[in-house]
mmCIF file of C-alpha atoms in Angstrom:
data_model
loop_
_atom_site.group_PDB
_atom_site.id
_atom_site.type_symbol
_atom_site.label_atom_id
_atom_site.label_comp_id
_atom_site.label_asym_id
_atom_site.label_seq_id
_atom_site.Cartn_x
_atom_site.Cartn_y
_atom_site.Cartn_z
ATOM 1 C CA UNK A 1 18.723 -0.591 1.427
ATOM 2 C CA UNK A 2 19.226 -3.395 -1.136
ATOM 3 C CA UNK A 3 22.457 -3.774 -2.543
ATOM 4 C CA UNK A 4 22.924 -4.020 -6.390
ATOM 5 C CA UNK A 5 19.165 -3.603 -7.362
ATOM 6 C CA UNK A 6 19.000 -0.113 -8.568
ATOM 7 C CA UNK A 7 15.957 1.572 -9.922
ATOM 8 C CA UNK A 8 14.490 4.471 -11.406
ATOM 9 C CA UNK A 9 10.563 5.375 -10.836
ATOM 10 C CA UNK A 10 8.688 7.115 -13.284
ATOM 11 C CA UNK A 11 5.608 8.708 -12.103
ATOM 12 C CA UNK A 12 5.578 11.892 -15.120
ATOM 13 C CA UNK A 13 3.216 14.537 -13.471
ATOM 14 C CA UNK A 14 1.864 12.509 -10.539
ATOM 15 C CA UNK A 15 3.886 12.585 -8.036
ATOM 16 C CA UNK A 16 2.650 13.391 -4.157
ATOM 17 C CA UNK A 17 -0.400 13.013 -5.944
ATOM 18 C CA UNK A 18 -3.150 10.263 -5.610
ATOM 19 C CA UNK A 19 -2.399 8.746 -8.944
ATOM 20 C CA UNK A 20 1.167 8.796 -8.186
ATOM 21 C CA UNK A 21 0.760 6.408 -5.101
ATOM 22 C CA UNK A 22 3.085 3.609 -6.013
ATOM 23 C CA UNK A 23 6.116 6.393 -6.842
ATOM 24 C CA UNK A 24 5.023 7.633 -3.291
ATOM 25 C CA UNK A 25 5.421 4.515 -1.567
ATOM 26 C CA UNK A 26 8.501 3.805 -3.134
ATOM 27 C CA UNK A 27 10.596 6.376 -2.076
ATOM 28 C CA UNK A 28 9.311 5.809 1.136
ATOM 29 C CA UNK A 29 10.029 2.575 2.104
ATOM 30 C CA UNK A 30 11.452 -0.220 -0.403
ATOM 31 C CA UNK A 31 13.209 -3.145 1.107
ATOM 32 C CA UNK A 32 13.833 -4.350 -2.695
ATOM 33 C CA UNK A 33 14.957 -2.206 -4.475
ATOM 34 C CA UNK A 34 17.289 0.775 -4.406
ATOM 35 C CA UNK A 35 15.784 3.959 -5.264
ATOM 36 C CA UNK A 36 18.452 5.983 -7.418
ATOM 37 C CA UNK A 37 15.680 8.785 -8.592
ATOM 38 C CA UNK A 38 12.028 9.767 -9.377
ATOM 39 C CA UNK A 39 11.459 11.376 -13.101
ATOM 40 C CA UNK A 40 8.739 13.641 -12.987
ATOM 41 C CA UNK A 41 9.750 16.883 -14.940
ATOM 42 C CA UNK A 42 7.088 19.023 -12.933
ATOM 43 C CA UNK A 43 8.618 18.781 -9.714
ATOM 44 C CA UNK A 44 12.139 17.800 -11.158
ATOM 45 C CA UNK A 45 15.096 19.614 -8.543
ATOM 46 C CA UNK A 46 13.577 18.780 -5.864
ATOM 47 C CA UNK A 47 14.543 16.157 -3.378
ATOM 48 C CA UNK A 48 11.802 13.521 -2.990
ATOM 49 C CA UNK A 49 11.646 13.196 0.581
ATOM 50 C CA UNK A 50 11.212 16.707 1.192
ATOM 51 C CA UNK A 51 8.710 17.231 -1.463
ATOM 52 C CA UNK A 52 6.566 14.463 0.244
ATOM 53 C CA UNK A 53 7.155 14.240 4.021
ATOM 54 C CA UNK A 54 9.279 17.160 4.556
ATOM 55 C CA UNK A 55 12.434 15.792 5.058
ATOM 56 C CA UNK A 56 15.090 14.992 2.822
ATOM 57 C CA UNK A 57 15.750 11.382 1.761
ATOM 58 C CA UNK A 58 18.448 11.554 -1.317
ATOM 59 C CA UNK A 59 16.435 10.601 -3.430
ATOM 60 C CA UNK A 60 15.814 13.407 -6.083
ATOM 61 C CA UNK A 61 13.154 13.865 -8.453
ATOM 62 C CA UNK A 62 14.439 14.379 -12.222
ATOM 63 C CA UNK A 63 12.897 16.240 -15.026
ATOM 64 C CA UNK A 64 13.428 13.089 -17.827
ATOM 65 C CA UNK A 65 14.418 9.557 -18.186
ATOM 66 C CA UNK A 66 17.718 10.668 -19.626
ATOM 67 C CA UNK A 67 18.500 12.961 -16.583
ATOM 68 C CA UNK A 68 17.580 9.539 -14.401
ATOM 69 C CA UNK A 69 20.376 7.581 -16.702
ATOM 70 C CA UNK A 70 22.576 10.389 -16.220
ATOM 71 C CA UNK A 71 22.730 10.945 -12.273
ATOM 72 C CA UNK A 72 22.517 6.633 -12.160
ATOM 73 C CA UNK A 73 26.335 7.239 -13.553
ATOM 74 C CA UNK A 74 25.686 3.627 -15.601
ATOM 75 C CA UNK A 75 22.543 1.914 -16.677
ATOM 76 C CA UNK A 76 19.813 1.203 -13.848
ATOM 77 C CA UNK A 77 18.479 -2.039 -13.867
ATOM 78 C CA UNK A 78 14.570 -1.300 -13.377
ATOM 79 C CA UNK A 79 12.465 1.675 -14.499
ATOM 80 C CA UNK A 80 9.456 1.259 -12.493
ATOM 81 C CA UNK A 81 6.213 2.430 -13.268
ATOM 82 C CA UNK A 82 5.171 4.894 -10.619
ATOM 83 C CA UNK A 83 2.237 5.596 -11.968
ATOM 84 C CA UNK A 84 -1.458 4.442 -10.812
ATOM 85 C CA UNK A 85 -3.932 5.985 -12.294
ATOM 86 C CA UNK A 86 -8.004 4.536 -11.382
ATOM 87 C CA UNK A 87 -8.280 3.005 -14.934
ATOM 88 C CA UNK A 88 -4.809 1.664 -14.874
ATOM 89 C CA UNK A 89 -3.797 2.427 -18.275
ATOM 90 C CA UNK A 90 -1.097 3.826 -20.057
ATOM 91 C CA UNK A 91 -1.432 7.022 -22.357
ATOM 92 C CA UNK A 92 0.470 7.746 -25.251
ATOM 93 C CA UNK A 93 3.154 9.467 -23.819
ATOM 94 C CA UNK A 94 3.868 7.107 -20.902
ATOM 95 C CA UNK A 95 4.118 4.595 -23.562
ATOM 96 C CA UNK A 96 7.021 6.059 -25.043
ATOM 97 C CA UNK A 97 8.824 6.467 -22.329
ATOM 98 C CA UNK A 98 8.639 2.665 -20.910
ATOM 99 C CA UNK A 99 9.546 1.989 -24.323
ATOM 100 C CA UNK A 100 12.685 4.029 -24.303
ATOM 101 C CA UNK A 101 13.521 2.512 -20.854
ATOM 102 C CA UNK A 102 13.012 -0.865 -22.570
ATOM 103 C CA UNK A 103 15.599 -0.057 -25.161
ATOM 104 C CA UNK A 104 17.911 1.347 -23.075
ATOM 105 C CA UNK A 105 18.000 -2.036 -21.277
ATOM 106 C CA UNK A 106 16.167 -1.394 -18.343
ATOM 107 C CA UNK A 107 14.120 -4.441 -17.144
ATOM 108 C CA UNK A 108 10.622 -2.573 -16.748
ATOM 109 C CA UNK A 109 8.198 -3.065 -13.310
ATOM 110 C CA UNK A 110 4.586 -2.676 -14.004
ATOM 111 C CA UNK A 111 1.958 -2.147 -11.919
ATOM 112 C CA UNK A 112 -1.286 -1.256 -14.167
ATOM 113 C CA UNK A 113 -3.993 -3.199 -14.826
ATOM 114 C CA UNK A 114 -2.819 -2.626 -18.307
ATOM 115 C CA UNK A 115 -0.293 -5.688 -18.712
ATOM 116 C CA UNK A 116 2.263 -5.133 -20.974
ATOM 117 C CA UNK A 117 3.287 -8.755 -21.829
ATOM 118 C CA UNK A 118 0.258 -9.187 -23.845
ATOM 119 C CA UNK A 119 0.587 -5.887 -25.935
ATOM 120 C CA UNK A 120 3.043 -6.721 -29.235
ATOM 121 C CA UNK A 121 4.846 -3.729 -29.038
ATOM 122 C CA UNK A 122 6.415 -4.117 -25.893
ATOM 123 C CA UNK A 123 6.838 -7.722 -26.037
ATOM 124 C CA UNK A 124 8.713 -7.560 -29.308
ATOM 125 C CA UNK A 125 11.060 -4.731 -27.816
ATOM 126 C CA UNK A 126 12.062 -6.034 -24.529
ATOM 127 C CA UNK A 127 12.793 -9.441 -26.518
ATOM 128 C CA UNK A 128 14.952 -7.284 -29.042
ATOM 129 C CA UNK A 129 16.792 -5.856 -25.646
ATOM 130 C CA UNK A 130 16.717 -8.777 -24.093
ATOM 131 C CA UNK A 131 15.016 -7.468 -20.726
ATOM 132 C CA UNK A 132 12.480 -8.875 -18.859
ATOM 133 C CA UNK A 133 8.474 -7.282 -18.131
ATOM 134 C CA UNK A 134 6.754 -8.047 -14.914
ATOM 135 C CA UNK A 135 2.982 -7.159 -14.468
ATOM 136 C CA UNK A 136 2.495 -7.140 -11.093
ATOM 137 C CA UNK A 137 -1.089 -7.266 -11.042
ATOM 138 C CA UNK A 138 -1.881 -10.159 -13.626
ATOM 139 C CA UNK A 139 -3.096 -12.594 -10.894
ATOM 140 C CA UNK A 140 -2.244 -16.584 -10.239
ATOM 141 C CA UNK A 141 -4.277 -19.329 -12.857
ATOM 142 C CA UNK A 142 -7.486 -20.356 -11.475
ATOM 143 C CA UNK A 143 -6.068 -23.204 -10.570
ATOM 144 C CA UNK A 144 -3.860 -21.080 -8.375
ATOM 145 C CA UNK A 145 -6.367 -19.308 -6.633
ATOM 146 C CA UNK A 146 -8.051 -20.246 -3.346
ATOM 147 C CA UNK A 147 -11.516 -20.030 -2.479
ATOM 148 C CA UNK A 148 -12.191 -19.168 1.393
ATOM 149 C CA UNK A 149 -11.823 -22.222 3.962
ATOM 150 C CA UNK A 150 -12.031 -21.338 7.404
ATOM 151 C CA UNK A 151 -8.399 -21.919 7.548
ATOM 152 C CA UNK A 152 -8.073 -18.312 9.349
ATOM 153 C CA UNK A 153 -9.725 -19.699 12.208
ATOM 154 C CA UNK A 154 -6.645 -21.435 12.875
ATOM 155 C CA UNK A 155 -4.721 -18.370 13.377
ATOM 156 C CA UNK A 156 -4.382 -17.516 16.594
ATOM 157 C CA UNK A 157 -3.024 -14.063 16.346
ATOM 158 C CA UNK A 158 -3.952 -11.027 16.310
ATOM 159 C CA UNK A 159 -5.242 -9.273 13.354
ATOM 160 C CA UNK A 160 -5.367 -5.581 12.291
ATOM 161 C CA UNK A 161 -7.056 -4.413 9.540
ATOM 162 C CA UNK A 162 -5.841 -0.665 8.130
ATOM 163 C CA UNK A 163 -8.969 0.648 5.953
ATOM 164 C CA UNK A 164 -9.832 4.301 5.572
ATOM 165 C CA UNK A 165 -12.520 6.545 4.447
ATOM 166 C CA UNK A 166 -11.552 6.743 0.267
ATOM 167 C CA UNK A 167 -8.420 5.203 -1.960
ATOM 168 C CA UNK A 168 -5.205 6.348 -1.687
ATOM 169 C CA UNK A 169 -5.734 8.034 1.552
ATOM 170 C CA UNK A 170 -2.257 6.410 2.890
ATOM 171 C CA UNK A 171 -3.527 3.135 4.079
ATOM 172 C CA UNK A 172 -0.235 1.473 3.024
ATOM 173 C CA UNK A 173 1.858 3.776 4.359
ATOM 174 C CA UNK A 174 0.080 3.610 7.913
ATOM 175 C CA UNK A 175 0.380 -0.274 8.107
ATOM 176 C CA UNK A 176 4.025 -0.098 7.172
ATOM 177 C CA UNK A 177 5.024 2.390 9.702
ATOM 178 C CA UNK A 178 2.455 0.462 11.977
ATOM 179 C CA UNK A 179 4.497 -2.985 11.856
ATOM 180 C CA UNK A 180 7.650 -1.159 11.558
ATOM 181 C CA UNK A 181 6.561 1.001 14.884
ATOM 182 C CA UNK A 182 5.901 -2.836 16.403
ATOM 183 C CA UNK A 183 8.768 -4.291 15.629
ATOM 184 C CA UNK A 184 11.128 -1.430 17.024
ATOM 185 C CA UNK A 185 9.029 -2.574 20.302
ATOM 186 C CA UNK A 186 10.310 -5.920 20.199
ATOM 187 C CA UNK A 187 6.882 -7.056 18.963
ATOM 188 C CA UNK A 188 6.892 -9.792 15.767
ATOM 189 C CA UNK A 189 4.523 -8.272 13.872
ATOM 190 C CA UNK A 190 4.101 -9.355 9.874
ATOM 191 C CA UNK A 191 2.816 -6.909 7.162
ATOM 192 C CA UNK A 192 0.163 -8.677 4.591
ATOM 193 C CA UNK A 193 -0.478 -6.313 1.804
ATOM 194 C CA UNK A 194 -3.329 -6.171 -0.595
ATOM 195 C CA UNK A 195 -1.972 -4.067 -3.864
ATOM 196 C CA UNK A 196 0.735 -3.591 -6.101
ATOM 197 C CA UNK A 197 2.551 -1.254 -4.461
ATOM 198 C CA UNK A 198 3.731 -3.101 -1.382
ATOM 199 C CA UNK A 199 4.196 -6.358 -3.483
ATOM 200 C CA UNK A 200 6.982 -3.986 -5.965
ATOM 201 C CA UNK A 201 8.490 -2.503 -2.169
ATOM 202 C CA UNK A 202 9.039 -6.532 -1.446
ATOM 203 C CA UNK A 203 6.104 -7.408 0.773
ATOM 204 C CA UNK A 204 6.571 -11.408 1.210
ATOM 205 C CA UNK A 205 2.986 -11.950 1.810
ATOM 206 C CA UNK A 206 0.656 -10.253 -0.043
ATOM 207 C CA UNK A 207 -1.634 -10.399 -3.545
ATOM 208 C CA UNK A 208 -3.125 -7.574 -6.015
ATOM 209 C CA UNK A 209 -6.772 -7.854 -4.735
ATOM 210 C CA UNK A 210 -8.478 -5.343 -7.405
ATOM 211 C CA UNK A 211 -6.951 -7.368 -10.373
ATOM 212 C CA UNK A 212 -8.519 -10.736 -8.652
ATOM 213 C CA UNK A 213 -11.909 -13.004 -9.410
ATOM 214 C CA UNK A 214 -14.184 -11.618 -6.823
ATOM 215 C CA UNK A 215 -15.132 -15.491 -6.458
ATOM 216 C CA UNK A 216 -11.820 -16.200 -5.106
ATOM 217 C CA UNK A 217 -10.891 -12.533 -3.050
ATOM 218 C CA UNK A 218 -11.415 -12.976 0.252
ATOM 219 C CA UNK A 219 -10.077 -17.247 0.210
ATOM 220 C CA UNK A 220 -6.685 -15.058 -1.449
ATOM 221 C CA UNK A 221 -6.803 -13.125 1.759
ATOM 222 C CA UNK A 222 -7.179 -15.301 4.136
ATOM 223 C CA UNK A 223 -4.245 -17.725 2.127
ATOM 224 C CA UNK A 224 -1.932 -14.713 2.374
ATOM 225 C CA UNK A 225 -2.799 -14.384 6.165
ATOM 226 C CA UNK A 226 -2.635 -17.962 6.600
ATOM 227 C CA UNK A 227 0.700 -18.430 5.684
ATOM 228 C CA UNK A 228 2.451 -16.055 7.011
ATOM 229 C CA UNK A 229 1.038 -16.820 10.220
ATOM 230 C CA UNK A 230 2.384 -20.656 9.766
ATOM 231 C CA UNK A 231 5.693 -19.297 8.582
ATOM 232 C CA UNK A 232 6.462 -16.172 10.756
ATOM 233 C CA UNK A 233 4.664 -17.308 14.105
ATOM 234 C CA UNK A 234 3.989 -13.529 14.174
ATOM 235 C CA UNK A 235 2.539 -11.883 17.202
ATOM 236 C CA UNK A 236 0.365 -10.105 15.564
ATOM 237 C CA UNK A 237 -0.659 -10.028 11.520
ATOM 238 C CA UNK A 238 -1.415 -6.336 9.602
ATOM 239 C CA UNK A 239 -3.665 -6.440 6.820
ATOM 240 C CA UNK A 240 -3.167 -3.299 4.166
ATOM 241 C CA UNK A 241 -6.398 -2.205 3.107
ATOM 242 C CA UNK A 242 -7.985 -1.190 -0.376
ATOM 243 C CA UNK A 243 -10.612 1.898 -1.315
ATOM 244 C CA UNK A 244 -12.891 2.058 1.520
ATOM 245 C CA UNK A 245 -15.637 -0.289 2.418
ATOM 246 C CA UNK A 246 -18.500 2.539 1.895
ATOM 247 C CA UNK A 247 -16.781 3.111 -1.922
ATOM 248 C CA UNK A 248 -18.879 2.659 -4.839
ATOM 249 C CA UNK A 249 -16.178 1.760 -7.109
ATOM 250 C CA UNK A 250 -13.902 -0.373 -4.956
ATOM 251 C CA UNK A 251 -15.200 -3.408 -3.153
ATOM 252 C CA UNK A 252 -12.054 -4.879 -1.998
ATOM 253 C CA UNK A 253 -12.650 -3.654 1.797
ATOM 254 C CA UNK A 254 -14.924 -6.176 1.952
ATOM 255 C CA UNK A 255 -12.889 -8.820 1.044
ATOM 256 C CA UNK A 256 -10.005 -8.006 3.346
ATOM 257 C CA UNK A 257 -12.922 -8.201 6.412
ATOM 258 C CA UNK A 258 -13.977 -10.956 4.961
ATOM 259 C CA UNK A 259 -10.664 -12.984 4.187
ATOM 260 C CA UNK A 260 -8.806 -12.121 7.204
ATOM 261 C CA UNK A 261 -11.324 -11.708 10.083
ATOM 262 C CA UNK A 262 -9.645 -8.776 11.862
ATOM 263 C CA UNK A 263 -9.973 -8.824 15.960
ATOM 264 C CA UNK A 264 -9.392 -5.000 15.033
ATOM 265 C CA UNK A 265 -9.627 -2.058 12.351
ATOM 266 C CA UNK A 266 -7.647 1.262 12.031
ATOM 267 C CA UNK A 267 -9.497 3.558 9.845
ATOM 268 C CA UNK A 268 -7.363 6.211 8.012
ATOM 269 C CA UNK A 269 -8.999 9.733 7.045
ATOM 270 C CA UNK A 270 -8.430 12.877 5.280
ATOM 271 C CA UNK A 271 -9.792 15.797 7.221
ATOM 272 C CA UNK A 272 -9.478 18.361 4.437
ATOM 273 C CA UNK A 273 -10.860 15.729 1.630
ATOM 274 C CA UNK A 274 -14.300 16.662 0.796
ATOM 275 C CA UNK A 275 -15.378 14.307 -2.107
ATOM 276 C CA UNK A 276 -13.643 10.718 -3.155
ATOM 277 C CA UNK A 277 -10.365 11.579 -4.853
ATOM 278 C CA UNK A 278 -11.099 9.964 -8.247
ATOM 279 C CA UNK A 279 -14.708 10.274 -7.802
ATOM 280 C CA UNK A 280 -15.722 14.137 -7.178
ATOM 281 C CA UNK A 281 -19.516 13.235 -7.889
ATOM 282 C CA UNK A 282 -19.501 11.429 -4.229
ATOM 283 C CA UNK A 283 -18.722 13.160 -0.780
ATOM 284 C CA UNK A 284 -16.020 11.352 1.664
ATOM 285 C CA UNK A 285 -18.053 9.529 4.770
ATOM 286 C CA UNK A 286 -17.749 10.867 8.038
ATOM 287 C CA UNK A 287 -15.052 8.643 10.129
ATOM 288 C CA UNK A 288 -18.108 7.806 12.377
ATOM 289 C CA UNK A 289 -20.042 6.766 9.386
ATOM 290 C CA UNK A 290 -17.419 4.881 8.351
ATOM 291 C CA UNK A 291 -16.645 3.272 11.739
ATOM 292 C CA UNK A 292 -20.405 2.214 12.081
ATOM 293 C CA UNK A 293 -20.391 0.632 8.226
ATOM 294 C CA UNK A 294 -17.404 -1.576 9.493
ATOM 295 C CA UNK A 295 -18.452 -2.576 12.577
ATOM 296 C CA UNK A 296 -22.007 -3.801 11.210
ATOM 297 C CA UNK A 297 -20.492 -5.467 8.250
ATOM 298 C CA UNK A 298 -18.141 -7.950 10.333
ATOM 299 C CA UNK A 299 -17.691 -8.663 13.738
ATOM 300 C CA UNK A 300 -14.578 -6.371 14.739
ATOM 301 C CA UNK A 301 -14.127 -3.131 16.569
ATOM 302 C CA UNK A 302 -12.702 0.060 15.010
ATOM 303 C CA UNK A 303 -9.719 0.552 17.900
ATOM 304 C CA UNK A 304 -8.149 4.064 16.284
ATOM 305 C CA UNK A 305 -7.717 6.532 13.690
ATOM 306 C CA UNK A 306 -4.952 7.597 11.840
ATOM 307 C CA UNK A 307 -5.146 11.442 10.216
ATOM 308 C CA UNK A 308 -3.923 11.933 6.769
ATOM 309 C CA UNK A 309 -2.412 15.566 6.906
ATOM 310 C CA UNK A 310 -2.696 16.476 3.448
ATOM 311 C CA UNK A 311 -3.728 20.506 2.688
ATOM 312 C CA UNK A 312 -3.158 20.682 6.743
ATOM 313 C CA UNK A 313 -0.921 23.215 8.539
ATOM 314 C CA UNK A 314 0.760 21.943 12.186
ATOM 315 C CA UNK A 315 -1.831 23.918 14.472
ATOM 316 C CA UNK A 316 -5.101 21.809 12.016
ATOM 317 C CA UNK A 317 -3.097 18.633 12.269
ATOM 318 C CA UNK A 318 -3.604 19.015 16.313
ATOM 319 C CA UNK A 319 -7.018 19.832 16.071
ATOM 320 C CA UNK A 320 -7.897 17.402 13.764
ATOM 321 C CA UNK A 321 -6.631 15.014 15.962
ATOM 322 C CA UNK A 322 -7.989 16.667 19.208
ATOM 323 C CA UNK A 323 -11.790 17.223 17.717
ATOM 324 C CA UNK A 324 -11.814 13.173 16.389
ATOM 325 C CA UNK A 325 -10.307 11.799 19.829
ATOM 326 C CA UNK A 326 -12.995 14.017 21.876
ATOM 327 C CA UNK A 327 -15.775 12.531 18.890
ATOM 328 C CA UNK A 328 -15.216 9.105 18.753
ATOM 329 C CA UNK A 329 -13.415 8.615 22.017
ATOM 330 C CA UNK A 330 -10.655 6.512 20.431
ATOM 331 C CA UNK A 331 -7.125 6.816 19.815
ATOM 332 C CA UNK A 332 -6.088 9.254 16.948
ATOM 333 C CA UNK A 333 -2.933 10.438 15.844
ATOM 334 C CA UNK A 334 -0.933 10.804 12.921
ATOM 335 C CA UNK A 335 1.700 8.157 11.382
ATOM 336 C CA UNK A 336 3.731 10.796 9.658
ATOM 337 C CA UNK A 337 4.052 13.367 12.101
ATOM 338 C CA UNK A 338 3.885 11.860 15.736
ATOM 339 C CA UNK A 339 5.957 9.558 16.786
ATOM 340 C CA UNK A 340 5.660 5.693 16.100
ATOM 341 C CA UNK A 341 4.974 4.979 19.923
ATOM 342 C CA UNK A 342 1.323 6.140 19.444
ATOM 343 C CA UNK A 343 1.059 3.909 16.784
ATOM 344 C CA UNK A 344 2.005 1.183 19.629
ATOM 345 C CA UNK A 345 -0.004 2.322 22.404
ATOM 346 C CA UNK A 346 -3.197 2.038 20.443
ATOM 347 C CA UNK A 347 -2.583 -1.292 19.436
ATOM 348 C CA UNK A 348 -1.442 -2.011 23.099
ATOM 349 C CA UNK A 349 -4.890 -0.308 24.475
ATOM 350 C CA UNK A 350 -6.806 -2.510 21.996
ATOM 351 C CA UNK A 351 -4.568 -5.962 22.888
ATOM 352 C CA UNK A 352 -2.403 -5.719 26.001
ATOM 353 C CA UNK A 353 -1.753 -9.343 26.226
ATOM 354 C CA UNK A 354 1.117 -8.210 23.124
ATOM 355 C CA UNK A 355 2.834 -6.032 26.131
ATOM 356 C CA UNK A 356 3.630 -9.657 27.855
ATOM 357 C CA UNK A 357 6.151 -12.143 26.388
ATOM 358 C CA UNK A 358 5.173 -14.982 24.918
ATOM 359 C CA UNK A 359 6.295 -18.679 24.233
ATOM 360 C CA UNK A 360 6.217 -18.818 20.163
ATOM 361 C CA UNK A 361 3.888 -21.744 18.540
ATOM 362 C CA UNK A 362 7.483 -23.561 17.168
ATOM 363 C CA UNK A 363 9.420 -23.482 20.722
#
């Protein structure tokens, strides 16, 4: 855990919920910053961890910003926004409470397509406090961005792309327990995330695709990819994924097929979801539906499924995973509740020339 960078998340009403996402992924994994407490007065007493995953992680979640203060025993430095809602925009109330965070003299992270360095009242109060803004999302100058080259033929890696059936379906969390799960094998493999949450958890390669010039998405991709392929000489490269390729709203999927080529795709689906989270008017795809979309759209190969359990109990879980293996005769199983080796063994089944060692590019 980071040492010294302490942090509060607010995520007021949201979180373990889809709009909560970012507060989700936070207490899950952040390499940095250090997680001191979640505020969200609705589920306030209870520890974080357990409220989420089921087991317990420290990390408790607080009914108000001044209980947050309070258990910190001294000032935090960051209040991070938790919160990550489809329009990404602040209401009233959540306004207030960054503010009070501001003038507290918290430096504030934020994650909404809303960017508070161009709104006056937060400008003018984090100058009077003399603390610092950062809008994660507001993307690069123009003159910044990258159009697609064909540079990602160069990489000679493997790449793995997670995507999934609808938004904040746990894409994230499945590629970070996915290169964790590799690396615990004694396999380099380098995480290249695609939103705002994993760039706030410290992700060294990675760019807030939604908030992007679709002229220049999938050239930002394959940058990201690029280079940390020339600077990690990874054995193998996973790409987060964004929405869902057959979303109306969301085209990002596309983009991350595009940009980084995958050799291979895990798709991530919610049994028990029956229409799009922020989008009841439209019914979740089929996995197989989904899987055929892909695999016509770019030349790749769907190589598993990963189960989000929400709404399940143990005995569905196993089904779930049973009735989709026997379906689509591919790997399934679970990131949260199996163990990380199945994670390996269908990347291994898809690429078993990882299994053998091999000479890095740099020796």
């Amino acid at each position: 855990m980071p040492a010294g960078v302490r942090a509060v998340v607010y995520c007021e009403g949201q979180f373990g919920e889809q709009d909560g996402k970012t507060a989700n992924g936070l207490v899950r994994h952040s390499e940095k910053y250090d997680i001191l407490s979640v505020i969200d007065s609705r589920s306030a007493g209870q520890d974080s961890g357990t409220f989420l995953d089921g087991t317990p992680n420290g990390i408790p979640v607080l009914a108000s910003l001044d209980d947050a203060i309070a258990h910190a025993g001294d000032m935090p430095d960051y209040l991070i926004c938790g919160l990550a809602p489809a329009d990404g925009l602040l209401s009233p109330d959540q306004r207030v409470v960054l503010l009070a965070g501001i003038a507290s003299g918290m430096h504030v992270i934020n994650g909404l397509h809303e960017f508070l360095n161009d709104d006056v009242e937060f400008v003018a109060a984090a100058a009077f406090a003399q603390v610092t803004i950062t809008d994660i999302r507001r993307p690069p100058h123009t003159r910044d961005l990258h159009l697609f080259s064909g540079r990602i033929f160069d990489v000679t890696c493997p790449r793995i792309a997670v995507l999934g059936t609808d938004g904040a379906v746990g894409k994230r969390t499945t590629a970070t327990l996915l290169v964790q799960a590799l690396k615990d094998h004694g396999i380099n493999a380098v995480l290249v995330g695609t939103g705002q949450t994993t760039l706030i958890q410290g992700g060294r390669y990675g760019v807030a695709l939604d908030a992007m010039v679709p002229q220049f998405c999938s050239g930002e991709v394959e940058n990201q990819v690029v280079t940390a392929f020339e600077i990690e000489d990874p054995d193998i490269i996973v790409v987060e994924g964004q929405g869902a390729l057959s979303h109306p709203a969301y085209l990002t999927s596309a983009h991350i097929l595009r940009g980084s080529r995958p050799a291979g795709v895990i798709v991530q689906h919610a049994p028990m979801r029956k229409v799009l989270g922020d989008f009841p008017m439209v019914a979740v795809p089929t996995v197989a539906s989904e899987i055929a979309l892909i695999e016509s759209f770019v030349d790749t190969r769907v190589i598993g499924v990963t189960i989000n359990h929400e709404g399940m109990e143990p005995d569905e879980i196993d089904s779930a995973i049973a009735e989709h293996r026997l379906e689509l005769s591919l790997p399934v199983t679970d990131p949260l509740t199996r163990p990380g080796a199945e994670l390996v063994d269908l990347v291994l089944r898809a690429f078993p020339a990882l299994s053998r060692p091999r000479v890095s590019r740099t020796a």
